[in-house]
Each structure stands twice: as C-alpha cells, then as structure tokens.
Short mmCIF file of N, CA and C in Angstrom, two decimals:
data_model
loop_
_atom_site.label_atom_id
_atom_site.label_comp_id
_atom_site.label_asym_id
_atom_site.label_seq_id
_atom_site.Cartn_x
_atom_site.Cartn_y
_atom_site.Cartn_z
N MET L 112 147.02 84.71 162.21
CA MET L 112 146.66 83.84 161.10
C MET L 112 145.54 84.47 160.29
N ARG L 113 145.51 84.15 159.04
CA ARG L 113 144.52 84.70 158.12
C ARG L 113 143.21 83.92 158.16
N LYS L 114 142.11 84.62 157.95
CA LYS L 114 140.80 83.98 157.90
C LYS L 114 140.74 83.05 156.69
N VAL L 115 140.12 81.88 156.88
CA VAL L 115 139.93 80.92 155.79
C VAL L 115 138.49 80.43 155.80
N ALA L 116 138.06 79.94 154.66
CA ALA L 116 136.76 79.31 154.53
C ALA L 116 136.98 77.82 154.34
N VAL L 117 136.14 77.04 155.00
CA VAL L 117 136.20 75.58 154.90
C VAL L 117 134.91 75.12 154.25
N LEU L 118 135.04 74.33 153.19
CA LEU L 118 133.87 73.88 152.42
C LEU L 118 133.76 72.37 152.50
N THR L 119 132.53 71.89 152.70
CA THR L 119 132.27 70.46 152.64
C THR L 119 130.89 70.23 152.02
N VAL L 120 130.72 69.05 151.48
CA VAL L 120 129.45 68.65 150.87
C VAL L 120 128.86 67.54 151.73
N ASN L 121 127.56 67.62 151.97
CA ASN L 121 126.87 66.62 152.78
C ASN L 121 125.77 65.96 151.96
N TYR L 122 125.68 64.64 152.06
CA TYR L 122 124.54 63.91 151.50
C TYR L 122 124.24 62.73 152.42
N ASN L 123 123.20 62.89 153.21
CA ASN L 123 122.78 61.85 154.15
C ASN L 123 123.90 61.36 155.05
N SER L 124 124.78 62.26 155.42
CA SER L 124 125.89 61.90 156.32
C SER L 124 126.04 62.97 157.40
N GLU L 125 124.89 63.37 157.96
CA GLU L 125 124.88 64.47 158.92
C GLU L 125 125.73 64.18 160.16
N ASP L 126 125.80 62.92 160.59
CA ASP L 126 126.62 62.60 161.77
C ASP L 126 128.10 62.86 161.49
N LYS L 127 128.55 62.48 160.30
CA LYS L 127 129.95 62.75 159.93
C LYS L 127 130.20 64.24 159.76
N THR L 128 129.23 64.94 159.21
CA THR L 128 129.38 66.39 159.03
C THR L 128 129.41 67.08 160.39
N ILE L 129 128.60 66.63 161.33
CA ILE L 129 128.63 67.20 162.68
C ILE L 129 129.97 66.91 163.34
N ASP L 130 130.50 65.70 163.17
CA ASP L 130 131.84 65.38 163.70
C ASP L 130 132.89 66.30 163.08
N PHE L 131 132.74 66.57 161.79
CA PHE L 131 133.66 67.47 161.08
C PHE L 131 133.61 68.87 161.68
N ILE L 132 132.40 69.36 161.93
CA ILE L 132 132.23 70.69 162.55
C ILE L 132 132.91 70.72 163.91
N GLU L 133 132.70 69.68 164.69
CA GLU L 133 133.28 69.63 166.04
C GLU L 133 134.80 69.54 166.00
N SER L 134 135.35 68.86 165.01
CA SER L 134 136.81 68.81 164.90
C SER L 134 137.37 70.18 164.55
N LEU L 135 136.65 70.95 163.73
CA LEU L 135 137.09 72.31 163.42
C LEU L 135 137.00 73.21 164.64
N ARG L 136 135.99 73.00 165.47
CA ARG L 136 135.85 73.78 166.69
C ARG L 136 137.08 73.62 167.58
N LYS L 137 137.66 72.43 167.58
CA LYS L 137 138.83 72.12 168.43
C LYS L 137 140.15 72.57 167.80
N SER L 138 140.09 73.04 166.58
CA SER L 138 141.29 73.46 165.87
C SER L 138 141.97 74.65 166.55
N SER L 139 143.28 74.72 166.40
CA SER L 139 144.01 75.87 166.96
C SER L 139 143.76 77.13 166.12
N HIS L 140 143.40 76.95 164.86
CA HIS L 140 143.06 78.10 164.00
C HIS L 140 141.60 78.44 164.25
N LYS L 141 141.33 79.64 164.71
CA LYS L 141 139.97 80.01 165.10
C LYS L 141 139.27 80.96 164.13
N ASP L 142 139.99 81.50 163.18
CA ASP L 142 139.40 82.50 162.27
C ASP L 142 138.99 81.82 160.96
N PHE L 143 137.80 81.22 160.98
CA PHE L 143 137.33 80.53 159.78
C PHE L 143 135.81 80.59 159.70
N GLU L 144 135.32 80.35 158.49
CA GLU L 144 133.90 80.20 158.22
C GLU L 144 133.71 78.83 157.59
N ILE L 145 132.61 78.17 157.93
CA ILE L 145 132.31 76.85 157.38
C ILE L 145 131.14 76.98 156.41
N TYR L 146 131.30 76.38 155.25
CA TYR L 146 130.24 76.33 154.24
C TYR L 146 129.90 74.86 154.01
N ILE L 147 128.64 74.52 154.21
CA ILE L 147 128.17 73.16 154.01
C ILE L 147 127.13 73.19 152.91
N VAL L 148 127.38 72.44 151.85
CA VAL L 148 126.39 72.32 150.78
C VAL L 148 125.71 70.97 150.97
N ASP L 149 124.42 71.00 151.25
CA ASP L 149 123.67 69.75 151.41
C ASP L 149 123.03 69.39 150.09
N ASN L 150 123.28 68.16 149.67
CA ASN L 150 122.82 67.68 148.37
C ASN L 150 121.53 66.88 148.50
N ALA L 151 120.46 67.53 148.97
CA ALA L 151 119.12 66.92 149.05
C ALA L 151 119.09 65.70 149.97
N SER L 152 119.65 65.86 151.16
CA SER L 152 119.60 64.79 152.16
C SER L 152 118.16 64.63 152.66
N SER L 153 117.93 63.59 153.45
CA SER L 153 116.60 63.36 154.02
C SER L 153 116.21 64.54 154.90
N ALA L 154 114.91 64.74 155.05
CA ALA L 154 114.41 65.85 155.86
C ALA L 154 114.91 65.75 157.29
N GLU L 155 114.94 64.56 157.85
CA GLU L 155 115.41 64.37 159.22
C GLU L 155 116.90 64.70 159.34
N GLY L 156 117.67 64.29 158.35
CA GLY L 156 119.11 64.57 158.36
C GLY L 156 119.40 66.07 158.31
N VAL L 157 118.69 66.78 157.46
CA VAL L 157 118.87 68.22 157.34
C VAL L 157 118.43 68.91 158.63
N LYS L 158 117.34 68.44 159.21
CA LYS L 158 116.85 69.00 160.47
C LYS L 158 117.91 68.85 161.57
N LYS L 159 118.50 67.67 161.66
CA LYS L 159 119.54 67.42 162.67
C LYS L 159 120.73 68.35 162.45
N LEU L 160 121.11 68.53 161.21
CA LEU L 160 122.23 69.41 160.87
C LEU L 160 121.89 70.86 161.22
N ARG L 161 120.70 71.31 160.85
CA ARG L 161 120.27 72.68 161.17
C ARG L 161 120.27 72.93 162.67
N GLU L 162 119.77 71.96 163.43
CA GLU L 162 119.73 72.10 164.90
C GLU L 162 121.13 72.23 165.47
N HIS L 163 122.05 71.41 164.98
CA HIS L 163 123.43 71.49 165.47
C HIS L 163 124.05 72.84 165.13
N ILE L 164 123.83 73.30 163.92
CA ILE L 164 124.38 74.59 163.48
C ILE L 164 123.80 75.73 164.33
N SER L 165 122.50 75.67 164.62
CA SER L 165 121.87 76.75 165.37
C SER L 165 122.40 76.84 166.80
N LYS L 166 122.85 75.73 167.35
CA LYS L 166 123.41 75.71 168.71
C LYS L 166 124.90 76.04 168.73
N SER L 167 125.50 76.06 167.56
CA SER L 167 126.93 76.30 167.45
C SER L 167 127.23 77.79 167.53
N ASN L 168 128.39 78.13 168.03
CA ASN L 168 128.81 79.53 168.04
C ASN L 168 129.77 79.81 166.88
N LEU L 169 129.83 78.90 165.94
CA LEU L 169 130.71 79.06 164.78
C LEU L 169 129.96 79.74 163.64
N LYS L 170 130.72 80.34 162.73
CA LYS L 170 130.15 80.96 161.53
C LYS L 170 129.97 79.85 160.50
N ILE L 171 128.71 79.41 160.32
CA ILE L 171 128.42 78.30 159.41
C ILE L 171 127.29 78.71 158.48
N GLU L 172 127.49 78.49 157.18
CA GLU L 172 126.43 78.72 156.20
C GLU L 172 126.04 77.37 155.61
N LEU L 173 124.77 77.05 155.71
CA LEU L 173 124.23 75.82 155.14
C LEU L 173 123.51 76.16 153.84
N ILE L 174 123.97 75.58 152.76
CA ILE L 174 123.37 75.78 151.44
C ILE L 174 122.60 74.50 151.13
N GLU L 175 121.28 74.60 151.00
CA GLU L 175 120.45 73.41 150.84
C GLU L 175 119.97 73.28 149.39
N ASN L 176 120.34 72.18 148.77
CA ASN L 176 119.88 71.89 147.42
C ASN L 176 118.61 71.05 147.48
N LYS L 177 117.66 71.33 146.60
CA LYS L 177 116.43 70.54 146.53
C LYS L 177 116.67 69.22 145.82
N ASN L 178 117.71 69.19 144.96
CA ASN L 178 118.08 67.98 144.23
C ASN L 178 119.56 67.71 144.44
N ASN L 179 119.93 66.44 144.36
CA ASN L 179 121.34 66.08 144.46
C ASN L 179 122.00 66.44 143.13
N VAL L 180 122.87 67.43 143.18
CA VAL L 180 123.51 67.92 141.95
C VAL L 180 124.89 67.30 141.74
N GLY L 181 125.29 66.41 142.64
CA GLY L 181 126.61 65.79 142.54
C GLY L 181 127.65 66.59 143.31
N TRP L 182 128.74 65.90 143.62
CA TRP L 182 129.78 66.49 144.46
C TRP L 182 130.42 67.71 143.80
N GLY L 183 130.78 67.58 142.53
CA GLY L 183 131.49 68.66 141.84
C GLY L 183 130.69 69.95 141.76
N LEU L 184 129.44 69.85 141.34
CA LEU L 184 128.59 71.03 141.22
C LEU L 184 128.31 71.63 142.60
N ALA L 185 128.13 70.77 143.60
CA ALA L 185 127.92 71.26 144.97
C ALA L 185 129.14 72.04 145.45
N CYS L 186 130.33 71.53 145.16
CA CYS L 186 131.55 72.26 145.52
C CYS L 186 131.58 73.62 144.83
N ASN L 187 131.24 73.65 143.57
CA ASN L 187 131.23 74.92 142.84
C ASN L 187 130.24 75.91 143.43
N GLN L 188 129.09 75.43 143.92
CA GLN L 188 128.14 76.32 144.58
C GLN L 188 128.79 76.96 145.81
N GLY L 189 129.47 76.15 146.59
CA GLY L 189 130.14 76.67 147.78
C GLY L 189 131.24 77.65 147.42
N PHE L 190 132.04 77.29 146.42
CA PHE L 190 133.14 78.18 145.99
C PHE L 190 132.61 79.54 145.56
N LYS L 191 131.48 79.56 144.87
CA LYS L 191 130.90 80.84 144.42
C LYS L 191 130.53 81.72 145.60
N ARG L 192 129.97 81.13 146.65
CA ARG L 192 129.63 81.90 147.85
C ARG L 192 130.90 82.45 148.52
N ILE L 193 131.90 81.60 148.60
CA ILE L 193 133.15 81.97 149.27
C ILE L 193 133.87 83.07 148.49
N GLU L 194 133.93 82.92 147.17
CA GLU L 194 134.66 83.89 146.34
C GLU L 194 134.06 85.29 146.44
N LYS L 195 132.75 85.39 146.70
CA LYS L 195 132.12 86.71 146.86
C LYS L 195 132.71 87.45 148.05
N LYS L 196 133.20 86.71 149.03
CA LYS L 196 133.77 87.32 150.24
C LYS L 196 135.29 87.47 150.15
N ASN L 197 135.88 86.96 149.07
CA ASN L 197 137.32 87.06 148.86
C ASN L 197 138.12 86.46 150.02
N ILE L 198 137.72 85.25 150.44
CA ILE L 198 138.39 84.54 151.53
C ILE L 198 139.10 83.32 150.93
N PRO L 199 140.35 83.07 151.33
CA PRO L 199 140.99 81.82 150.89
C PRO L 199 140.21 80.62 151.42
N TYR L 200 140.21 79.52 150.70
CA TYR L 200 139.43 78.37 151.14
C TYR L 200 140.23 77.08 151.08
N VAL L 201 139.75 76.13 151.88
CA VAL L 201 140.33 74.79 151.89
C VAL L 201 139.21 73.78 151.82
#
C-alpha cells in the first residue's frame, strides 16, 4: 500500500483528536503520517495533545496556531505541509 497523509483540525477537542489518533493506530494501513492543525486551543488541551503525541510511536506533526484561523484556513495550512512531501492525503 502507498503512504498517505491524514489531516485533521483540532479546537478544544483534544480527547476526540486522541481517539482519532488511536483509531488510526489500529488501522490495517500502517504507512501514514498524521498532521494535526490546532486552532488556538486552551493551553491544557494542547499540553494533553502534545503529551499523547510524544508517547506515540506514530509519525505525527502538530501545527499550533496562536489564533483560531477557522477550519478552512487550518486545512490549507496542513495541505501546504503535506504537499511539500508529495504524499497523497485524506
């Protein structure tokens, strides 16, 4: 199977984002990178997300915005990072 990038946007929903990461871990497709764009979530929420990512053995990039730029612009930020690596994304 081909490598893919998975993009998601987080805003004060770190528990759901962590559940999302864990569901990907259980996936039969193992060749992927995860990109999470955080849209200025609370400091505690971002800390929890960073801690989970640091304990994970998955390839995860957390992009942290200082301001909530909205879902669309946050997606575009992630797409720009992914496109630099020329990886298909979902």
